[in-house]
Amino acid sequence: MSAGQFVAWFRSVAPYVNLFRGKTFLIAFGGKAIAGQLARTLAYDVNLLAALGVRLVLVHGARPQIEKLMRERGLQSVYHGNYRITDAKAIACVIDAVGSIYVEIEALLSQGLADTPMANSTIRVVGGNFITAKPVGVVDGVDLQYSGQVRKLDAEGIRAQLGLGNIVLLSCIGSSPTGEIFNLAMEEVAEAVATSLLVDKLIFLSDSRGATDIDGALLDELTVEAAERLISLGDWLSTDLKRYLPCAVRASRAGVGRVHLIGYDEDGTLLRELFTHDGVGTVITQKSLEQMHDAGPDDIGGLVALIEPLEEDGTLVRRSRELLEREITRFSVVEHDGVIVGCAALYPYGEDQAELACLAVHPHYRRWGYGALLMKRIETQARAAGVKRLFVLTTATSQWFKERGFSVRPIDELPAEKRLVYNLQRRSIVLMKEL
């Protein structure tokens, strides 16, 4: 990476740093993530989030470690639905495996060698009896014995620890008021904690890079409705996702800000998901991250940031901030996760003609079809205003407009008012479309 690229990258991260400081994230991961080769670098990334002022709750599982211990002790794992049938011998394995992983995670977060990303860090990790459990009981005539569910959560106690700057580390076991210990599903613990705290982000690290369609293509984002449909149809989903998705949907409906599903088998996926525009996994939200609306005064800063690079390279005609402020009501914008990534404007000329102007989409989002959506919105507005013919002037995108029904026309077909200000030096191509 060149010096210029490094500086540009570092500056691009700044908005996320400002946004995330003081927010609460819950990161949930199964025992496979800790058993993998990237457990150490995951600890580095957790340390970085803590250093940036993110309040962190970690919830870990231990399924493969429990399985290993049971095999070593000559015991057979038996499941009913999503739950292990946990008898007295199995719960002993659960306690040993969970305790071992807890200590291992503590050790990973306590690193501080001078040549590591955790040098000079002062992370404090705390646990405690924050979770009160209850037995699942008898399901379909099967007694699940020491398999349990979350009965109650000490949310205030967790908040107090987060307020002190501590990372809260929670296991997949819980105790009952009678002192019995129960084996809990990690994803259910994560859901209960996330909804009780109403965390800003719930992040599941899974054995899949995220939710996918039947062809294996990554689904970048899902509303809760779309995620529910995927649960009912997605036989192709990985084992982890089949367990995590229902919890993700319930958490989102309960008010958790964002739920992320990312893989644990690639280095840096946590940072790439949180600190890049596109991310690397799937994000689940109550409403679509994509919002299209009429522009207002609060959108001017975002518009300037979007169109300035295109004005610099000559794709768009320069517009001063003052002109944008006067003409802001002519613009429509599309936002993605609160950031303006596209815009277009409608300028009427006479009774039946109008110009589609300043159609621009951020390069990172052009593959998502926002340009066509903006054009359709402008066409709808034009028809509603009685416009019969829409025209556009462009120097670089004439083919794109031709593919969408526009045709090249001579300059003298422009409205007289527009011909008077036509820039002969730019020699923009005139395209028109009958509505």
XYZ file of C-alpha atoms in Angstrom:
435
model
C 0.000 0.000 0.000
C 1.394 3.414 -0.977
C 1.503 6.334 1.459
C -1.406 7.966 -0.352
C -3.497 4.804 -0.267
C -2.808 4.356 3.438
C -3.858 7.918 4.239
C -7.024 7.610 2.129
C -7.890 4.284 3.786
C -7.277 5.630 7.277
C -9.459 8.658 6.630
C -12.233 6.457 5.217
C -12.402 4.632 8.563
C -12.827 7.828 10.607
C -16.638 8.100 10.208
C -17.058 4.587 11.604
C -14.768 5.334 14.545
C -16.875 8.375 15.395
C -20.110 6.413 14.930
C -19.114 3.386 17.012
C -17.563 5.140 20.014
C -19.720 4.486 23.078
C -21.948 1.978 21.260
C -22.576 -1.537 22.584
C -21.730 -4.533 20.405
C -22.347 -8.182 21.265
C -20.094 -10.674 19.480
C -21.268 -14.293 19.606
C -19.183 -17.252 18.428
C -19.219 -21.003 18.775
C -16.452 -23.264 19.972
C -15.297 -23.842 16.391
C -14.186 -20.214 16.123
C -12.001 -20.570 19.211
C -10.616 -23.928 18.081
C -9.642 -22.444 14.698
C -6.316 -20.934 13.650
C -7.664 -17.359 13.691
C -8.661 -17.211 17.362
C -5.597 -15.114 18.158
C -6.247 -12.532 15.457
C -9.906 -12.403 16.481
C -8.641 -11.358 19.928
C -6.562 -8.655 18.249
C -9.655 -7.287 16.516
C -11.729 -7.380 19.713
C -8.930 -5.469 21.426
C -8.983 -2.856 18.664
C -12.735 -2.333 19.017
C -12.316 -1.885 22.768
C -9.505 0.625 22.194
C -11.819 2.619 19.902
C -14.359 3.006 22.689
C -16.817 0.250 21.724
C -18.565 -1.380 24.709
C -18.230 -5.139 24.183
C -20.081 -8.230 25.335
C -18.703 -11.581 24.168
C -20.765 -14.782 24.255
C -19.031 -18.066 23.464
C -20.152 -21.601 22.772
C -18.354 -24.903 23.238
C -20.094 -27.560 21.161
C -17.052 -29.222 19.507
C -15.091 -29.131 22.772
C -17.991 -30.806 24.601
C -18.225 -33.430 21.863
C -14.499 -34.145 22.170
C -14.658 -34.565 25.931
C -17.657 -36.873 25.693
C -15.887 -39.093 23.158
C -12.808 -39.225 25.383
C -15.010 -40.342 28.303
C -16.841 -42.938 26.234
C -20.123 -41.010 26.143
C -22.451 -40.600 23.156
C -23.999 -37.258 22.221
C -27.753 -37.400 21.768
C -29.835 -34.510 20.455
C -33.526 -33.743 20.337
C -34.168 -30.932 17.895
C -31.621 -28.186 18.533
C -30.902 -29.296 22.099
C -28.438 -31.767 23.519
C -29.991 -34.269 25.917
C -27.722 -33.332 28.803
C -27.663 -35.940 31.563
C -25.491 -35.810 34.689
C -22.404 -37.195 32.913
C -22.884 -34.857 29.937
C -23.244 -31.748 32.129
C -19.898 -32.613 33.739
C -18.334 -32.515 30.242
C -20.125 -29.233 29.527
C -18.747 -27.622 32.690
C -15.196 -28.772 31.979
C -15.267 -27.718 28.299
C -16.865 -24.321 28.933
C -14.488 -23.555 31.794
C -11.494 -24.435 29.647
C -12.647 -22.207 26.770
C -13.441 -19.327 29.112
C -9.894 -19.396 30.471
C -8.498 -19.665 26.930
C -10.441 -16.594 25.775
C -9.295 -14.676 28.848
C -5.711 -15.565 27.995
C -6.124 -14.490 24.367
C -7.482 -11.124 25.492
C -4.630 -10.702 27.963
C -1.858 -10.757 25.369
C 0.496 -7.796 25.385
C 3.749 -8.685 23.681
C 5.535 -5.707 22.177
C 5.418 -7.056 18.619
C 1.647 -7.721 18.582
C -1.378 -5.478 17.954
C -2.207 -5.809 21.669
C 0.971 -4.133 22.883
C 0.238 -1.472 25.525
C -3.395 -2.587 25.804
C -5.114 -2.716 29.191
C -8.184 -4.867 28.575
C -10.148 -6.006 31.608
C -12.340 -9.067 31.052
C -15.075 -9.831 33.571
C -17.591 -12.601 33.955
C -20.106 -13.402 36.636
C -23.450 -14.880 37.496
C -25.319 -12.565 35.149
C -27.489 -15.369 33.713
C -30.162 -17.226 35.642
C -31.174 -20.443 33.863
C -34.150 -22.746 33.870
C -34.567 -26.261 32.446
C -36.020 -26.713 28.993
C -37.946 -29.600 30.512
C -39.789 -32.315 28.599
C -40.214 -31.721 24.849
C -42.228 -34.167 22.733
C -42.052 -36.635 25.594
C -38.244 -36.346 25.843
C -36.717 -35.083 29.089
C -33.786 -32.822 28.163
C -32.563 -32.932 31.784
C -29.740 -30.377 32.225
C -30.336 -28.556 28.931
C -31.599 -25.122 29.802
C -32.787 -21.732 28.638
C -32.254 -18.199 29.884
C -34.735 -17.419 32.641
C -33.477 -14.010 33.789
C -30.620 -11.678 32.984
C -28.837 -9.156 35.198
C -28.800 -6.435 32.556
C -27.982 -3.684 35.055
C -24.967 -5.609 36.286
C -23.685 -6.018 32.724
C -24.249 -2.320 31.968
C -22.338 -1.371 35.093
C -19.323 -3.406 33.964
C -19.499 -1.951 30.449
C -19.641 1.514 31.961
C -16.343 0.805 33.718
C -14.759 -0.038 30.364
C -14.670 -3.785 30.952
C -15.356 -6.456 28.352
C -18.079 -8.792 29.608
C -17.461 -12.440 28.714
C -20.432 -14.782 29.012
C -20.529 -18.561 28.647
C -23.166 -20.956 27.389
C -24.011 -22.186 30.877
C -26.216 -20.723 33.570
C -27.248 -21.506 37.123
C -30.733 -21.819 38.578
C -31.865 -20.324 41.919
C -31.519 -23.839 43.378
C -27.834 -23.985 42.365
C -28.184 -26.381 39.431
C -26.081 -25.754 36.330
C -27.667 -25.922 32.877
C -26.247 -26.236 29.388
C -27.515 -23.325 27.251
C -27.510 -22.764 23.500
C -24.952 -20.040 22.769
C -27.170 -18.326 20.187
C -30.077 -18.183 22.642
C -27.848 -16.599 25.276
C -26.676 -14.056 22.706
C -30.261 -13.273 21.709
C -31.381 -12.857 25.327
C -28.478 -10.563 26.217
C -28.765 -8.524 23.020
C -32.489 -7.910 23.429
C -32.213 -7.162 27.135
C -29.440 -4.608 26.595
C -30.829 -3.473 23.212
C -27.322 -3.534 21.823
C -26.446 -1.487 18.763
C -25.015 -4.514 16.962
C -25.349 -8.254 17.459
C -22.634 -10.061 15.509
C -22.671 -13.818 14.940
C -19.438 -15.444 13.749
C -20.466 -18.534 11.821
C -19.255 -21.367 9.602
C -20.590 -19.445 6.574
C -19.532 -16.071 5.187
C -23.147 -14.996 5.635
C -26.604 -15.896 4.410
C -26.687 -17.070 0.796
C -29.252 -17.802 -1.859
C -29.779 -21.270 -3.310
C -26.919 -20.692 -5.803
C -24.485 -19.775 -3.039
C -24.446 -16.033 -3.762
C -24.023 -13.884 -0.668
C -27.072 -11.897 0.454
C -25.579 -8.578 1.569
C -28.615 -7.463 3.540
C -31.965 -8.849 4.634
C -35.006 -7.343 6.264
C -36.515 -9.447 9.037
C -39.313 -10.483 6.655
C -36.818 -11.658 4.046
C -34.804 -13.475 6.717
C -37.932 -15.284 7.909
C -38.656 -16.442 4.364
C -35.082 -17.665 4.087
C -35.458 -19.665 7.311
C -38.504 -21.485 5.929
C -36.971 -22.146 2.506
C -33.216 -22.313 3.089
C -32.400 -26.011 3.290
C -29.038 -25.116 1.781
C -27.987 -22.940 4.720
C -25.070 -24.024 6.905
C -25.555 -25.658 10.294
C -24.657 -22.485 12.168
C -26.962 -20.293 10.119
C -29.926 -22.585 10.666
C -29.447 -22.039 14.411
C -28.482 -18.361 14.326
C -31.003 -16.930 11.863
C -34.124 -17.450 14.025
C -32.339 -15.750 16.942
C -31.200 -12.942 14.645
C -34.756 -12.321 13.448
C -36.199 -12.261 16.968
C -33.453 -9.932 18.179
C -34.025 -7.544 15.297
C -37.776 -7.485 15.911
C -37.105 -6.790 19.594
C -35.194 -3.614 18.753
C -31.539 -4.603 18.269
C -30.071 -2.075 15.857
C -28.245 -4.362 13.435
C -27.610 -8.111 13.346
C -24.564 -9.245 11.364
C -23.762 -12.762 10.156
C -20.125 -13.180 9.119
C -17.620 -15.991 8.760
C -14.861 -16.782 11.251
C -12.556 -18.634 8.855
C -11.010 -15.589 7.149
C -8.690 -13.182 8.901
C -10.159 -9.754 9.626
C -13.785 -10.429 8.705
C -14.988 -8.615 11.833
C -13.118 -5.428 10.944
C -14.007 -5.621 7.261
C -17.701 -6.015 8.089
C -17.735 -3.059 10.464
C -15.361 -0.595 8.809
C -16.065 -0.874 5.073
C -19.033 0.287 3.001
C -19.776 -3.094 1.466
C -18.914 -5.319 4.428
C -18.254 -9.021 3.937
C -21.316 -10.742 5.386
C -25.054 -10.308 5.826
C -26.739 -7.587 7.855
C -30.333 -8.007 9.091
C -32.460 -4.971 9.881
C -36.110 -4.259 10.643
C -36.318 -1.980 7.612
C -34.323 -1.980 4.400
C -30.992 -0.129 4.573
C -31.958 1.383 1.233
C -34.114 4.509 1.511
C -35.122 6.759 -1.385
C -36.711 10.153 -0.714
C -36.979 13.797 -1.717
C -33.879 15.738 -0.695
C -33.969 18.331 2.054
C -31.562 20.866 3.604
C -30.018 18.185 5.861
C -28.926 16.240 2.747
C -26.769 19.003 1.243
C -23.542 17.859 2.902
C -24.043 14.309 1.665
C -24.862 15.538 -1.847
C -21.700 17.627 -1.988
C -19.585 14.651 -0.892
C -21.207 12.459 -3.562
C -20.991 14.750 -6.595
C -17.706 16.600 -5.963
C -15.486 13.770 -7.333
C -17.678 13.548 -10.451
C -17.426 17.309 -10.930
C -13.651 17.075 -10.590
C -13.342 14.511 -13.394
C -15.786 16.377 -15.646
C -18.617 13.840 -15.511
C -20.965 16.378 -13.933
C -21.329 20.119 -14.343
C -20.100 22.014 -11.312
C -22.746 23.224 -8.877
C -21.905 25.530 -6.024
C -23.149 24.753 -2.534
C -25.283 27.885 -2.720
C -26.946 26.639 -5.913
C -27.608 23.257 -4.293
C -29.191 24.983 -1.308
C -31.532 26.947 -3.604
C -32.447 23.949 -5.737
C -32.432 21.169 -3.130
C -36.161 20.494 -3.538
C -35.564 19.409 -7.143
C -33.365 16.502 -5.988
C -34.143 12.932 -5.015
C -31.570 10.924 -3.067
C -31.006 7.285 -2.206
C -29.402 6.413 1.116
C -27.742 3.207 2.166
C -27.385 2.751 5.906
C -27.753 6.497 6.430
C -25.191 7.548 3.798
C -26.257 9.291 0.570
C -25.009 7.087 -2.272
C -27.071 8.385 -5.215
C -28.972 11.426 -6.437
C -30.898 12.805 -9.381
C -32.774 16.039 -10.097
C -35.780 17.097 -12.189
C -35.849 20.549 -13.839
C -39.069 21.453 -15.701
C -38.931 23.521 -18.931
C -42.234 24.882 -20.147
C -45.380 22.824 -19.968
C -44.334 19.450 -21.288
C -40.537 19.089 -21.150
C -38.144 18.494 -18.275
C -34.472 17.688 -17.713
C -33.147 14.703 -15.814
C -29.996 16.199 -14.307
C -27.188 15.296 -11.935
C -27.871 11.543 -11.965
C -24.992 10.170 -9.903
C -24.298 7.010 -7.894
C -21.277 6.326 -5.710
C -18.941 3.871 -7.497
C -19.231 1.281 -4.680
C -23.006 1.054 -5.175
C -23.498 1.126 -8.935
C -23.855 -2.638 -9.143
C -26.994 -2.431 -6.998
C -29.100 -0.711 -9.640
C -29.587 2.583 -7.802
C -29.123 4.570 -11.015
C -32.067 2.861 -12.681
C -34.191 3.283 -9.550
C -33.452 7.001 -9.420
C -34.250 7.405 -13.118
C -37.564 5.594 -12.612
C -38.392 7.894 -9.687
C -37.651 10.995 -11.777
C -39.771 9.650 -14.654
C -42.672 9.064 -12.252
C -42.383 12.602 -10.905
C -42.230 13.983 -14.451
C -45.365 12.124 -15.563
C -47.213 13.323 -12.467
C -46.298 16.905 -13.435
C -47.635 16.425 -16.976
C -44.227 16.206 -18.654
C -44.322 14.524 -22.060
C -40.615 14.501 -22.887
C -37.607 13.991 -20.635
C -34.135 14.983 -21.794
C -30.636 14.566 -20.414
C -27.222 15.977 -21.316
C -24.207 13.749 -20.799
C -20.583 13.446 -21.880
C -19.773 9.966 -20.557
C -22.904 7.851 -20.056
C -24.881 8.115 -23.297
C -24.856 4.333 -23.827
C -26.379 3.748 -20.371
C -29.267 6.082 -21.221
C -29.736 4.558 -24.676
C -30.168 1.154 -23.053
C -33.024 2.644 -21.011
C -35.068 4.117 -23.803
C -33.370 7.441 -24.532
C -32.257 8.370 -28.055
C -29.726 10.900 -29.311
C -31.332 14.103 -30.595
C -29.993 17.346 -32.112
C -29.311 20.322 -29.880
C -31.995 22.428 -31.556
C -34.685 20.142 -30.079
C -33.798 21.375 -26.611
C -36.117 23.972 -25.077
C -35.063 27.489 -26.059
C -34.134 28.361 -22.473
C -31.813 25.363 -22.250
C -30.213 26.049 -25.653
C -29.170 29.501 -24.420
C -27.029 27.978 -21.649
C -25.757 24.957 -23.602
C -21.977 24.674 -23.091
C -20.380 24.314 -26.516
C -17.019 23.443 -24.953
C -18.419 20.422 -23.044
C -20.218 19.257 -26.196
C -22.624 17.182 -24.152
C -24.692 14.610 -26.037
C -28.427 15.352 -25.990
C -30.702 12.378 -25.333
C -34.479 12.388 -25.094
C -37.236 10.008 -24.055
C -40.946 10.299 -24.720
C -43.003 9.667 -21.624
